[in-house]
Amino acid sequence: MVVVLVLVALLVVTGVVAANWYLWRRLFRDTTRGPGPVRRAGAVLIAGGWLLAVGALVAERAGAPFWLQRTLAWPGFLWLALVLYLLLATLATEPLRPVLRRLLPARHPEPAPDPGGPLPAAQTPARETRTADEARSADESPSVVEPSFAAEPSSAADPVLSRVPLPAVETQSGSGRLAVDEAKTAAAGPAEPELKAPPAPGRPVPSAEAAPPSPRDLPSRRLFVSRVVAGGAAAVALGTVGHGTYGVLRGPRVKRVTVPLAKLPRAAHGFRIAVVSDVHLGPVLGRGFAQKVVDTVNATQPDLIAVVGDLVDGSVKDLGPAAAPLAGLRARHGAYFVTGNHEYFSGAEQWVEEVRRLGLRPLENARTEMPAFDLAGVNDVRGESEGQGPDFERALGDRDTARACVLLAHQPVQIHEAVRRGVDLQLSGHTHGGQLWPGSLLAAAANPTVAGLERYGDTQLYVSRGAGAWGPPTRVGAPSDITVVQLASQH
């Protein structure tokens, strides 16, 4: 068993490392020309984000000083949500890369000719030169017979040079050509401005103040596409996490569901139960959030309030002030509480006493009679490790089966025992509806119902998505809710 756990841990670590290397490569390496501060900053960002996330998880579980938990929780937990959607967005854009590279033109333009350099033959102005035969026909006796060079300035444009006799040279000799040039320079005196050919039609006129960009200064097509795609993926991830975090911090919305019960008497038709689950008060969601939950519940004017577990993530010492607003819950038939798995991470016995002090009635494997139905509650499955697990016999064994029964149980997996006990309706939470898509797929693999109302034989199960959030204060595809379940009589 130990070997299996070690192998699973190694597999998980390998997957996390590979995923983060892939993110660094796509977001930082592929968007830069070479090693430099941007790549180093990307490595520091990714490594630092994971250090904060691991530190936040360890600090919460180890009971570190509450100020340290709060310091690490916000950046650490938000990084978990951000890296998830960075990875998903980057993977989703992979098919776009080859398509964009095909559609976009090459980013390197054709090099522009050097304004001071040689011009192409087609743009070179023809030189007006005269050969020996032309000179004879004009009754001239030049002391120098110039060869015809298409690329040199016209002698007609230089009257001083045309009057200076030059020593004769061989037209095919390179050294002779050099002597002619030197003689011309000496005779002409100071150099005149160099004549430049006009630019070809359609070609921009070069400017000394704003030189055209070098091809090396422009990103290649591959680099340009990498930057566009990486920027788009980062924008999508940031927008998704930002919107999901805002949805949690603004407080849960009210959801209303009608549930018909065959055994419910006509007098109880329309009885309203406000279902509150998974508030998760802790280093991130504190007293202000608890007050929003209380105000939202009270605004529905319920007949009964059912808090079905995972109220807190921390000790009574640290979170007692944050939970204090729960004393303001108001319902005609009172407020009831059952433990969730997170209460057993935080000191379940202390929290049971604390909620009792705040005015809620804990149902620890117990049952109470409402005017029209039985209300029962069982401990969470996690309590088995402390000898405080669910006891359905104690909660339901001696009840009158002719009466309708509503069971409060934190985890949906407890529905199977509820069916065997003839429960009419079970109210649960725990799943958060997946909280962060595609977490709903994992939640569906571990729970019979992820969210909403479903029927199992003669028993119905309603699962709330929860009012708060665990870990990242973010929800994507699973908005938080407080559900008002309205019981309906079939008589």
GROMACS .gro file of C-alpha atoms in nm:
model
  491
    1MET     CA    1   0.000   0.000   0.000
    2VAL     CA    2   0.283   0.236   0.085
    3VAL     CA    3   0.447   0.163  -0.250
    4VAL     CA    4   0.124   0.250  -0.430
    5LEU     CA    5   0.094   0.580  -0.243
    6VAL     CA    6   0.454   0.669  -0.324
    7LEU     CA    7   0.403   0.590  -0.692
    8VAL     CA    8   0.085   0.798  -0.702
    9ALA     CA    9   0.263   1.087  -0.530
   10LEU     CA   10   0.552   1.069  -0.778
   11LEU     CA   11   0.307   1.061  -1.067
   12VAL     CA   12   0.126   1.368  -0.935
   13VAL     CA   13   0.450   1.560  -0.877
   14THR     CA   14   0.573   1.468  -1.225
   15GLY     CA   15   0.249   1.588  -1.380
   16VAL     CA   16   0.259   1.918  -1.191
   17VAL     CA   17   0.622   1.981  -1.288
   18ALA     CA   18   0.554   1.897  -1.654
   19ALA     CA   19   0.248   2.124  -1.663
   20ASN     CA   20   0.439   2.416  -1.517
   21TRP     CA   21   0.733   2.368  -1.753
   22TYR     CA   22   0.486   2.370  -2.041
   23LEU     CA   23   0.334   2.697  -1.914
   24TRP     CA   24   0.676   2.858  -1.876
   25ARG     CA   25   0.772   2.747  -2.224
   26ARG     CA   26   0.457   2.879  -2.395
   27LEU     CA   27   0.417   3.201  -2.196
   28PHE     CA   28   0.779   3.307  -2.155
   29ARG     CA   29   1.032   3.110  -2.360
   30ASP     CA   30   0.838   3.107  -2.687
   31THR     CA   31   0.753   3.477  -2.659
   32THR     CA   32   1.112   3.600  -2.621
   33ARG     CA   33   1.411   3.599  -2.856
   34GLY     CA   34   1.650   3.446  -2.609
   35PRO     CA   35   1.753   3.413  -2.245
   36GLY     CA   36   1.698   3.728  -2.045
   37PRO     CA   37   1.507   3.894  -1.761
   38VAL     CA   38   1.162   3.800  -1.898
   39ARG     CA   39   1.234   3.427  -1.890
   40ARG     CA   40   1.387   3.453  -1.543
   41ALA     CA   41   1.089   3.652  -1.418
   42GLY     CA   42   0.854   3.385  -1.555
   43ALA     CA   43   1.039   3.110  -1.372
   44VAL     CA   44   1.031   3.310  -1.048
   45LEU     CA   45   0.659   3.382  -1.089
   46ILE     CA   46   0.562   3.018  -1.142
   47ALA     CA   47   0.787   2.879  -0.870
   48GLY     CA   48   0.688   3.153  -0.626
   49GLY     CA   49   0.318   3.099  -0.690
   50TRP     CA   50   0.345   2.732  -0.605
   51LEU     CA   51   0.547   2.805  -0.292
   52LEU     CA   52   0.270   3.037  -0.173
   53ALA     CA   53   0.000   2.782  -0.256
   54VAL     CA   54   0.172   2.497  -0.074
   55GLY     CA   55   0.249   2.729   0.216
   56ALA     CA   56  -0.118   2.830   0.244
   57LEU     CA   57  -0.235   2.468   0.251
   58VAL     CA   58   0.026   2.362   0.506
   59ALA     CA   59  -0.033   2.665   0.728
   60GLU     CA   60  -0.409   2.599   0.738
   61ARG     CA   61  -0.377   2.230   0.819
   62ALA     CA   62  -0.092   2.279   1.069
   63GLY     CA   63  -0.274   2.548   1.264
   64ALA     CA   64  -0.014   2.818   1.200
   65PRO     CA   65  -0.070   3.165   1.346
   66PHE     CA   66  -0.385   3.305   1.193
   67TRP     CA   67  -0.212   3.618   1.061
   68LEU     CA   68   0.027   3.393   0.866
   69GLN     CA   69  -0.263   3.189   0.729
   70ARG     CA   70  -0.434   3.503   0.605
   71THR     CA   71  -0.112   3.637   0.454
   72LEU     CA   72  -0.053   3.321   0.252
   73ALA     CA   73  -0.414   3.230   0.174
   74TRP     CA   74  -0.511   3.505  -0.070
   75PRO     CA   75  -0.215   3.489  -0.313
   76GLY     CA   76  -0.158   3.115  -0.264
   77PHE     CA   77  -0.514   2.999  -0.325
   78LEU     CA   78  -0.575   3.244  -0.608
   79TRP     CA   79  -0.261   3.113  -0.778
   80LEU     CA   80  -0.412   2.763  -0.779
   81ALA     CA   81  -0.715   2.891  -0.968
   82LEU     CA   82  -0.507   3.104  -1.203
   83VAL     CA   83  -0.259   2.832  -1.296
   84LEU     CA   84  -0.549   2.593  -1.368
   85TYR     CA   85  -0.707   2.829  -1.621
   86LEU     CA   86  -0.373   2.936  -1.765
   87LEU     CA   87  -0.308   2.571  -1.840
   88LEU     CA   88  -0.654   2.510  -1.987
   89ALA     CA   89  -0.645   2.829  -2.197
   90THR     CA   90  -0.295   2.757  -2.328
   91LEU     CA   91  -0.386   2.401  -2.421
   92ALA     CA   92  -0.702   2.522  -2.595
   93THR     CA   93  -0.501   2.763  -2.813
   94GLU     CA   94  -0.257   2.500  -2.940
   95PRO     CA   95  -0.460   2.429  -3.259
   96LEU     CA   96  -0.458   2.803  -3.340
   97ARG     CA   97  -0.081   2.826  -3.368
   98PRO     CA   98  -0.029   2.646  -3.702
   99VAL     CA   99  -0.342   2.807  -3.846
  100LEU     CA  100  -0.225   3.158  -3.764
  101ARG     CA  101   0.123   3.088  -3.896
  102ARG     CA  102  -0.029   2.985  -4.228
  103LEU     CA  103  -0.269   3.277  -4.255
  104LEU     CA  104  -0.035   3.558  -4.150
  105PRO     CA  105   0.222   3.693  -4.397
  106ALA     CA  106   0.592   3.671  -4.320
  107ARG     CA  107   0.696   3.929  -4.065
  108HIS     CA  108   1.042   3.996  -4.227
  109PRO     CA  109   1.004   4.260  -4.504
  110GLU     CA  110   1.232   4.268  -4.809
  111PRO     CA  111   1.547   4.467  -4.719
  112ALA     CA  112   1.534   4.822  -4.854
  113PRO     CA  113   1.835   4.933  -5.066
  114ASP     CA  114   2.097   5.143  -4.891
  115PRO     CA  115   2.032   5.507  -4.996
  116GLY     CA  116   2.407   5.568  -5.025
  117GLY     CA  117   2.491   5.238  -5.190
  118PRO     CA  118   2.488   5.124  -5.550
  119LEU     CA  119   2.155   5.130  -5.725
  120PRO     CA  120   2.022   4.848  -5.936
  121ALA     CA  121   2.109   4.858  -6.299
  122ALA     CA  122   1.754   4.944  -6.399
  123GLN     CA  123   1.763   5.259  -6.182
  124THR     CA  124   2.120   5.374  -6.270
  125PRO     CA  125   2.120   5.696  -6.478
  126ALA     CA  126   2.296   5.649  -6.811
  127ARG     CA  127   2.628   5.830  -6.831
  128GLU     CA  128   2.691   6.059  -7.120
  129THR     CA  129   3.042   5.955  -7.230
  130ARG     CA  130   3.231   6.011  -7.551
  131THR     CA  131   3.461   5.765  -7.708
  132ALA     CA  132   3.764   5.848  -7.926
  133ASP     CA  133   3.558   5.825  -8.243
  134GLU     CA  134   3.300   6.072  -8.104
  135ALA     CA  135   3.579   6.313  -8.012
  136ARG     CA  136   3.728   6.298  -8.360
  137SER     CA  137   3.389   6.360  -8.516
  138ALA     CA  138   3.366   6.677  -8.305
  139ASP     CA  139   3.716   6.791  -8.426
  140GLU     CA  140   3.849   6.756  -8.074
  141SER     CA  141   4.185   6.613  -7.978
  142PRO     CA  142   4.144   6.485  -7.626
  143SER     CA  143   4.454   6.390  -7.442
  144VAL     CA  144   4.259   6.116  -7.267
  145VAL     CA  145   4.022   5.875  -7.421
  146GLU     CA  146   3.777   5.775  -7.149
  147PRO     CA  147   3.624   5.434  -7.153
  148SER     CA  148   3.249   5.409  -7.128
  149PHE     CA  149   3.139   5.315  -6.770
  150ALA     CA  150   2.767   5.308  -6.720
  151ALA     CA  151   2.781   5.377  -6.346
  152GLU     CA  152   3.009   5.690  -6.338
  153PRO     CA  153   2.906   6.057  -6.346
  154SER     CA  154   2.899   6.240  -6.681
  155SER     CA  155   3.202   6.444  -6.779
  156ALA     CA  156   2.966   6.698  -6.931
  157ALA     CA  157   2.846   6.777  -6.581
  158ASP     CA  158   3.202   6.852  -6.471
  159PRO     CA  159   3.348   7.130  -6.694
  160VAL     CA  160   3.662   7.166  -6.485
  161LEU     CA  161   3.751   6.804  -6.521
  162SER     CA  162   3.683   6.812  -6.897
  163ARG     CA  163   3.947   7.084  -6.946
  164VAL     CA  164   4.226   6.914  -6.747
  165PRO     CA  165   4.452   6.689  -6.954
  166LEU     CA  166   4.505   6.352  -6.785
  167PRO     CA  167   4.774   6.099  -6.856
  168ALA     CA  168   4.673   5.819  -7.084
  169VAL     CA  169   4.587   5.488  -6.919
  170GLU     CA  170   4.485   5.148  -7.034
  171THR     CA  171   4.111   5.117  -7.020
  172GLN     CA  172   4.120   4.756  -6.906
  173SER     CA  173   4.371   4.807  -6.624
  174GLY     CA  174   4.244   4.831  -6.269
  175SER     CA  175   4.546   5.037  -6.154
  176GLY     CA  176   4.503   5.274  -6.445
  177ARG     CA  177   4.138   5.320  -6.358
  178LEU     CA  178   4.242   5.411  -6.001
  179ALA     CA  179   4.490   5.672  -6.134
  180VAL     CA  180   4.218   5.832  -6.345
  181ASP     CA  181   3.988   5.857  -6.044
  182GLU     CA  182   4.263   6.015  -5.831
  183ALA     CA  183   4.345   6.264  -6.100
  184LYS     CA  184   3.982   6.361  -6.131
  185THR     CA  185   3.953   6.412  -5.756
  186ALA     CA  186   4.263   6.630  -5.739
  187ALA     CA  187   4.151   6.844  -6.031
  188ALA     CA  188   3.794   6.886  -5.915
  189GLY     CA  189   3.887   7.031  -5.575
  190PRO     CA  190   3.641   6.991  -5.288
  191ALA     CA  191   3.397   6.710  -5.330
  192GLU     CA  192   3.053   6.810  -5.437
  193PRO     CA  193   2.742   6.648  -5.287
  194GLU     CA  194   2.693   6.301  -5.412
  195LEU     CA  195   2.414   6.263  -5.662
  196LYS     CA  196   2.161   6.003  -5.561
  197ALA     CA  197   1.910   5.840  -5.781
  198PRO     CA  198   1.544   5.910  -5.703
  199PRO     CA  199   1.358   5.626  -5.530
  200ALA     CA  200   1.161   5.386  -5.741
  201PRO     CA  201   0.785   5.444  -5.762
  202GLY     CA  202   0.603   5.294  -5.463
  203ARG     CA  203   0.917   5.277  -5.251
  204PRO     CA  204   0.921   5.505  -4.939
  205VAL     CA  205   1.165   5.795  -4.943
  206PRO     CA  206   1.442   5.730  -4.689
  207SER     CA  207   1.470   5.986  -4.411
  208ALA     CA  208   1.779   6.066  -4.210
  209GLU     CA  209   1.563   6.132  -3.903
  210ALA     CA  210   1.358   5.808  -3.913
  211ALA     CA  211   1.545   5.522  -4.070
  212PRO     CA  212   1.339   5.223  -4.182
  213PRO     CA  213   1.328   4.941  -3.921
  214SER     CA  214   1.577   4.666  -3.961
  215PRO     CA  215   1.432   4.320  -4.025
  216ARG     CA  216   1.604   4.208  -3.708
  217ASP     CA  217   1.399   4.460  -3.509
  218LEU     CA  218   1.069   4.299  -3.617
  219PRO     CA  219   0.949   3.972  -3.463
  220SER     CA  220   0.936   3.670  -3.685
  221ARG     CA  221   0.601   3.523  -3.777
  222ARG     CA  222   0.645   3.239  -3.527
  223LEU     CA  223   0.740   3.480  -3.248
  224PHE     CA  224   0.453   3.713  -3.333
  225VAL     CA  225   0.199   3.428  -3.322
  226SER     CA  226   0.341   3.301  -2.993
  227ARG     CA  227   0.302   3.642  -2.834
  228VAL     CA  228  -0.053   3.690  -2.958
  229VAL     CA  229  -0.166   3.345  -2.847
  230ALA     CA  230   0.007   3.367  -2.508
  231GLY     CA  231  -0.140   3.709  -2.444
  232GLY     CA  232  -0.487   3.587  -2.535
  233ALA     CA  233  -0.458   3.283  -2.308
  234ALA     CA  234  -0.338   3.497  -2.016
  235ALA     CA  235  -0.623   3.745  -2.067
  236VAL     CA  236  -0.883   3.466  -2.071
  237ALA     CA  237  -0.739   3.307  -1.756
  238LEU     CA  238  -0.724   3.635  -1.566
  239GLY     CA  239  -1.076   3.729  -1.673
  240THR     CA  240  -1.215   3.390  -1.574
  241VAL     CA  241  -1.055   3.393  -1.228
  242GLY     CA  242  -1.150   3.756  -1.170
  243HIS     CA  243  -1.515   3.699  -1.259
  244GLY     CA  244  -1.532   3.379  -1.054
  245THR     CA  245  -1.379   3.549  -0.750
  246TYR     CA  246  -1.620   3.839  -0.774
  247GLY     CA  247  -1.909   3.592  -0.783
  248VAL     CA  248  -1.801   3.443  -0.449
  249LEU     CA  249  -1.721   3.767  -0.269
  250ARG     CA  250  -2.050   3.934  -0.362
  251GLY     CA  251  -2.233   3.659  -0.169
  252PRO     CA  252  -2.455   3.363  -0.263
  253ARG     CA  253  -2.772   3.398  -0.466
  254VAL     CA  254  -3.105   3.248  -0.364
  255LYS     CA  255  -3.230   2.942  -0.547
  256ARG     CA  256  -3.582   2.804  -0.500
  257VAL     CA  257  -3.686   2.443  -0.547
  258THR     CA  258  -4.022   2.278  -0.491
  259VAL     CA  259  -4.013   1.918  -0.362
  260PRO     CA  260  -4.336   1.716  -0.341
  261LEU     CA  261  -4.354   1.463  -0.054
  262ALA     CA  262  -4.617   1.190  -0.059
  263LYS     CA  263  -4.647   1.173   0.322
  264LEU     CA  264  -4.654   1.547   0.386
  265PRO     CA  265  -4.992   1.658   0.525
  266ARG     CA  266  -5.186   1.926   0.350
  267ALA     CA  267  -5.139   2.167   0.640
  268ALA     CA  268  -4.762   2.172   0.577
  269HIS     CA  269  -4.792   2.250   0.207
  270GLY     CA  270  -4.547   2.531   0.123
  271PHE     CA  271  -4.320   2.475   0.425
  272ARG     CA  272  -3.987   2.645   0.344
  273ILE     CA  273  -3.644   2.520   0.446
  274ALA     CA  274  -3.341   2.742   0.379
  275VAL     CA  275  -3.048   2.508   0.300
  276VAL     CA  276  -2.705   2.654   0.381
  277SER     CA  277  -2.395   2.447   0.310
  278ASP     CA  278  -2.020   2.488   0.266
  279VAL     CA  279  -1.980   2.843   0.392
  280HIS     CA  280  -1.610   2.773   0.467
  281LEU     CA  281  -1.533   3.064   0.696
  282GLY     CA  282  -1.155   3.082   0.722
  283PRO     CA  283  -0.847   3.290   0.634
  284VAL     CA  284  -1.014   3.421   0.317
  285LEU     CA  285  -1.388   3.441   0.390
  286GLY     CA  286  -1.444   3.606   0.726
  287ARG     CA  287  -1.696   3.794   0.933
  288GLY     CA  288  -1.817   4.016   0.650
  289PHE     CA  289  -1.899   3.713   0.437
  290ALA     CA  290  -2.082   3.545   0.726
  291GLN     CA  291  -2.297   3.856   0.762
  292LYS     CA  292  -2.387   3.842   0.391
  293VAL     CA  293  -2.498   3.481   0.432
  294VAL     CA  294  -2.713   3.568   0.735
  295ASP     CA  295  -2.875   3.863   0.560
  296THR     CA  296  -2.950   3.655   0.249
  297VAL     CA  297  -3.107   3.374   0.452
  298ASN     CA  298  -3.319   3.603   0.666
  299ALA     CA  299  -3.445   3.786   0.357
  300THR     CA  300  -3.613   3.464   0.238
  301GLN     CA  301  -3.818   3.444   0.563
  302PRO     CA  302  -3.785   3.065   0.592
  303ASP     CA  303  -3.980   2.841   0.826
  304LEU     CA  304  -3.663   2.645   0.911
  305ILE     CA  305  -3.289   2.684   0.849
  306ALA     CA  306  -3.068   2.381   0.783
  307VAL     CA  307  -2.688   2.431   0.795
  308VAL     CA  308  -2.558   2.108   0.645
  309GLY     CA  309  -2.185   2.114   0.724
  310ASP     CA  310  -1.850   2.265   0.629
  311LEU     CA  311  -1.924   2.586   0.809
  312VAL     CA  312  -1.561   2.662   0.896
  313ASP     CA  313  -1.195   2.600   0.810
  314GLY     CA  314  -1.015   2.676   1.133
  315SER     CA  315  -1.037   2.668   1.509
  316VAL     CA  316  -1.294   2.838   1.730
  317LYS     CA  317  -1.012   3.052   1.868
  318ASP     CA  318  -0.929   3.194   1.524
  319LEU     CA  319  -1.274   3.200   1.367
  320GLY     CA  320  -1.508   3.257   1.660
  321PRO     CA  321  -1.541   3.630   1.576
  322ALA     CA  322  -1.601   3.549   1.208
  323ALA     CA  323  -1.886   3.310   1.295
  324ALA     CA  324  -2.051   3.550   1.541
  325PRO     CA  325  -2.306   3.688   1.287
  326LEU     CA  326  -2.469   3.342   1.273
  327ALA     CA  327  -2.642   3.434   1.597
  328GLY     CA  328  -2.861   3.659   1.382
  329LEU     CA  329  -3.025   3.373   1.184
  330ARG     CA  330  -3.404   3.388   1.217
  331ALA     CA  331  -3.665   3.124   1.128
  332ARG     CA  332  -4.005   3.035   1.270
  333HIS     CA  333  -3.897   2.681   1.362
  334GLY     CA  334  -3.531   2.759   1.435
  335ALA     CA  335  -3.193   2.678   1.280
  336TYR     CA  336  -3.027   2.332   1.282
  337PHE     CA  337  -2.672   2.218   1.217
  338VAL     CA  338  -2.492   1.897   1.120
  339THR     CA  339  -2.117   1.849   1.086
  340GLY     CA  340  -1.926   1.829   0.761
  341ASN     CA  341  -1.586   1.679   0.692
  342HIS     CA  342  -1.408   2.012   0.743
  343GLU     CA  343  -1.540   2.044   1.098
  344TYR     CA  344  -1.332   1.738   1.184
  345PHE     CA  345  -1.022   1.917   1.052
  346SER     CA  346  -1.104   2.217   1.273
  347GLY     CA  347  -1.217   2.064   1.605
  348ALA     CA  348  -1.570   1.930   1.563
  349GLU     CA  349  -1.657   1.910   1.931
  350GLN     CA  350  -1.558   2.273   1.992
  351TRP     CA  351  -1.758   2.391   1.692
  352VAL     CA  352  -2.068   2.195   1.795
  353GLU     CA  353  -2.060   2.379   2.125
  354GLU     CA  354  -1.993   2.711   1.954
  355VAL     CA  355  -2.289   2.688   1.715
  356ARG     CA  356  -2.510   2.585   2.005
  357ARG     CA  357  -2.398   2.899   2.187
  358LEU     CA  358  -2.484   3.103   1.875
  359GLY     CA  359  -2.841   2.972   1.879
  360LEU     CA  360  -2.824   2.684   1.628
  361ARG     CA  361  -2.933   2.337   1.737
  362PRO     CA  362  -2.685   2.060   1.646
  363LEU     CA  363  -2.832   1.728   1.531
  364GLU     CA  364  -2.564   1.473   1.618
  365ASN     CA  365  -2.722   1.148   1.498
  366ALA     CA  366  -3.048   1.282   1.637
  367ARG     CA  367  -3.406   1.355   1.536
  368THR     CA  368  -3.666   1.613   1.627
  369GLU     CA  369  -4.035   1.632   1.541
  370MET     CA  370  -4.169   1.923   1.340
  371PRO     CA  371  -4.546   1.981   1.334
  372ALA     CA  372  -4.583   1.797   1.002
  373PHE     CA  373  -4.270   1.583   0.955
  374ASP     CA  374  -3.960   1.445   1.128
  375LEU     CA  375  -3.629   1.630   1.096
  376ALA     CA  376  -3.321   1.414   1.148
  377GLY     CA  377  -2.948   1.473   1.120
  378VAL     CA  378  -2.639   1.251   1.109
  379ASN     CA  379  -2.270   1.323   1.154
  380ASP     CA  380  -2.037   1.333   0.856
  381VAL     CA  381  -1.856   1.024   0.735
  382ARG     CA  382  -1.526   1.187   0.828
  383GLY     CA  383  -1.621   1.158   1.194
  384GLU     CA  384  -1.563   0.783   1.182
  385SER     CA  385  -1.190   0.847   1.228
  386GLU     CA  386  -1.272   1.006   1.565
  387GLY     CA  387  -1.542   0.763   1.670
  388GLN     CA  388  -1.814   1.016   1.584
  389GLY     CA  389  -1.935   0.884   1.250
  390PRO     CA  390  -2.294   0.874   1.122
  391ASP     CA  391  -2.539   0.655   1.318
  392PHE     CA  392  -2.857   0.608   1.116
  393GLU     CA  393  -3.004   0.365   1.364
  394ARG     CA  394  -2.981   0.615   1.643
  395ALA     CA  395  -3.124   0.894   1.431
  396LEU     CA  396  -3.399   0.703   1.251
  397GLY     CA  397  -3.445   0.363   1.417
  398ASP     CA  398  -3.757   0.425   1.627
  399ARG     CA  399  -3.941   0.686   1.422
  400ASP     CA  400  -4.299   0.664   1.296
  401THR     CA  401  -4.263   0.561   0.932
  402ALA     CA  402  -4.607   0.702   0.853
  403ARG     CA  403  -4.468   1.052   0.892
  404ALA     CA  404  -4.259   1.224   0.630
  405CYS     CA  405  -3.891   1.246   0.714
  406VAL     CA  406  -3.631   1.504   0.609
  407LEU     CA  407  -3.266   1.407   0.675
  408LEU     CA  408  -2.972   1.647   0.701
  409ALA     CA  409  -2.649   1.476   0.591
  410HIS     CA  410  -2.345   1.659   0.461
  411GLN     CA  411  -2.229   1.418   0.189
  412PRO     CA  412  -2.453   1.293  -0.094
  413VAL     CA  413  -2.301   0.942  -0.063
  414GLN     CA  414  -2.510   0.896   0.251
  415ILE     CA  415  -2.819   0.869   0.033
  416HIS     CA  416  -2.793   0.491   0.006
  417GLU     CA  417  -2.841   0.443   0.380
  418ALA     CA  418  -3.122   0.698   0.372
  419VAL     CA  419  -3.302   0.494   0.107
  420ARG     CA  420  -3.279   0.182   0.322
  421ARG     CA  421  -3.424   0.377   0.617
  422GLY     CA  422  -3.724   0.507   0.421
  423VAL     CA  423  -3.622   0.875   0.429
  424ASP     CA  424  -3.837   1.096   0.205
  425LEU     CA  425  -3.588   1.378   0.141
  426GLN     CA  426  -3.216   1.416   0.212
  427LEU     CA  427  -3.055   1.762   0.210
  428SER     CA  428  -2.679   1.769   0.143
  429GLY     CA  429  -2.388   1.983   0.023
  430HIS     CA  430  -2.016   1.894   0.009
  431THR     CA  431  -1.966   1.891  -0.369
  432HIS     CA  432  -1.966   2.270  -0.433
  433GLY     CA  433  -2.109   2.171  -0.770
  434GLY     CA  434  -1.747   2.114  -0.872
  435GLN     CA  435  -1.658   2.480  -0.783
  436LEU     CA  436  -1.399   2.516  -1.061
  437TRP     CA  437  -1.486   2.368  -1.399
  438PRO     CA  438  -1.394   2.098  -1.500
  439GLY     CA  439  -1.399   1.999  -1.132
  440SER     CA  440  -1.762   1.896  -1.180
  441LEU     CA  441  -1.636   1.593  -1.372
  442LEU     CA  442  -1.430   1.480  -1.073
  443ALA     CA  443  -1.717   1.555  -0.835
  444ALA     CA  444  -1.949   1.344  -1.049
  445ALA     CA  445  -1.710   1.050  -1.024
  446ALA     CA  446  -1.712   1.066  -0.642
  447ASN     CA  447  -2.076   1.155  -0.568
  448PRO     CA  448  -2.412   1.016  -0.681
  449THR     CA  449  -2.542   1.370  -0.737
  450VAL     CA  450  -2.326   1.679  -0.789
  451ALA     CA  451  -2.596   1.945  -0.762
  452GLY     CA  452  -2.972   1.973  -0.777
  453LEU     CA  453  -3.263   1.739  -0.710
  454GLU     CA  454  -3.267   1.369  -0.802
  455ARG     CA  455  -3.475   1.069  -0.700
  456TYR     CA  456  -3.344   0.738  -0.566
  457GLY     CA  457  -3.637   0.501  -0.536
  458ASP     CA  458  -3.886   0.661  -0.298
  459THR     CA  459  -3.620   0.895  -0.159
  460GLN     CA  460  -3.530   1.232  -0.308
  461LEU     CA  461  -3.189   1.393  -0.273
  462TYR     CA  462  -3.119   1.764  -0.303
  463VAL     CA  463  -2.755   1.881  -0.319
  464SER     CA  464  -2.669   2.249  -0.276
  465ARG     CA  465  -2.366   2.399  -0.449
  466GLY     CA  466  -2.283   2.578  -0.126
  467ALA     CA  467  -2.264   2.939  -0.015
  468GLY     CA  468  -1.886   2.987  -0.003
  469ALA     CA  469  -1.574   2.827  -0.146
  470TRP     CA  470  -1.285   2.617  -0.023
  471GLY     CA  471  -0.928   2.699  -0.124
  472PRO     CA  472  -0.948   2.958  -0.402
  473PRO     CA  473  -1.233   3.202  -0.329
  474THR     CA  474  -1.338   3.143  -0.688
  475ARG     CA  475  -1.620   2.960  -0.866
  476VAL     CA  476  -1.639   2.886  -1.236
  477GLY     CA  477  -1.941   2.707  -1.378
  478ALA     CA  478  -2.083   2.641  -1.030
  479PRO     CA  479  -2.230   2.962  -0.881
  480SER     CA  480  -2.280   2.971  -0.505
  481ASP     CA  481  -2.631   2.948  -0.369
  482ILE     CA  482  -2.858   2.933  -0.069
  483THR     CA  483  -3.151   2.714  -0.162
  484VAL     CA  484  -3.504   2.757  -0.033
  485VAL     CA  485  -3.664   2.411  -0.053
  486GLN     CA  486  -4.040   2.442  -0.050
  487LEU     CA  487  -4.217   2.123   0.052
  488ALA     CA  488  -4.535   2.041  -0.138
  489SER     CA  489  -4.812   1.810  -0.024
  490GLN     CA  490  -4.975   1.576  -0.275
  491HIS     CA  491  -5.302   1.577  -0.082
   0.00000   0.00000   0.00000
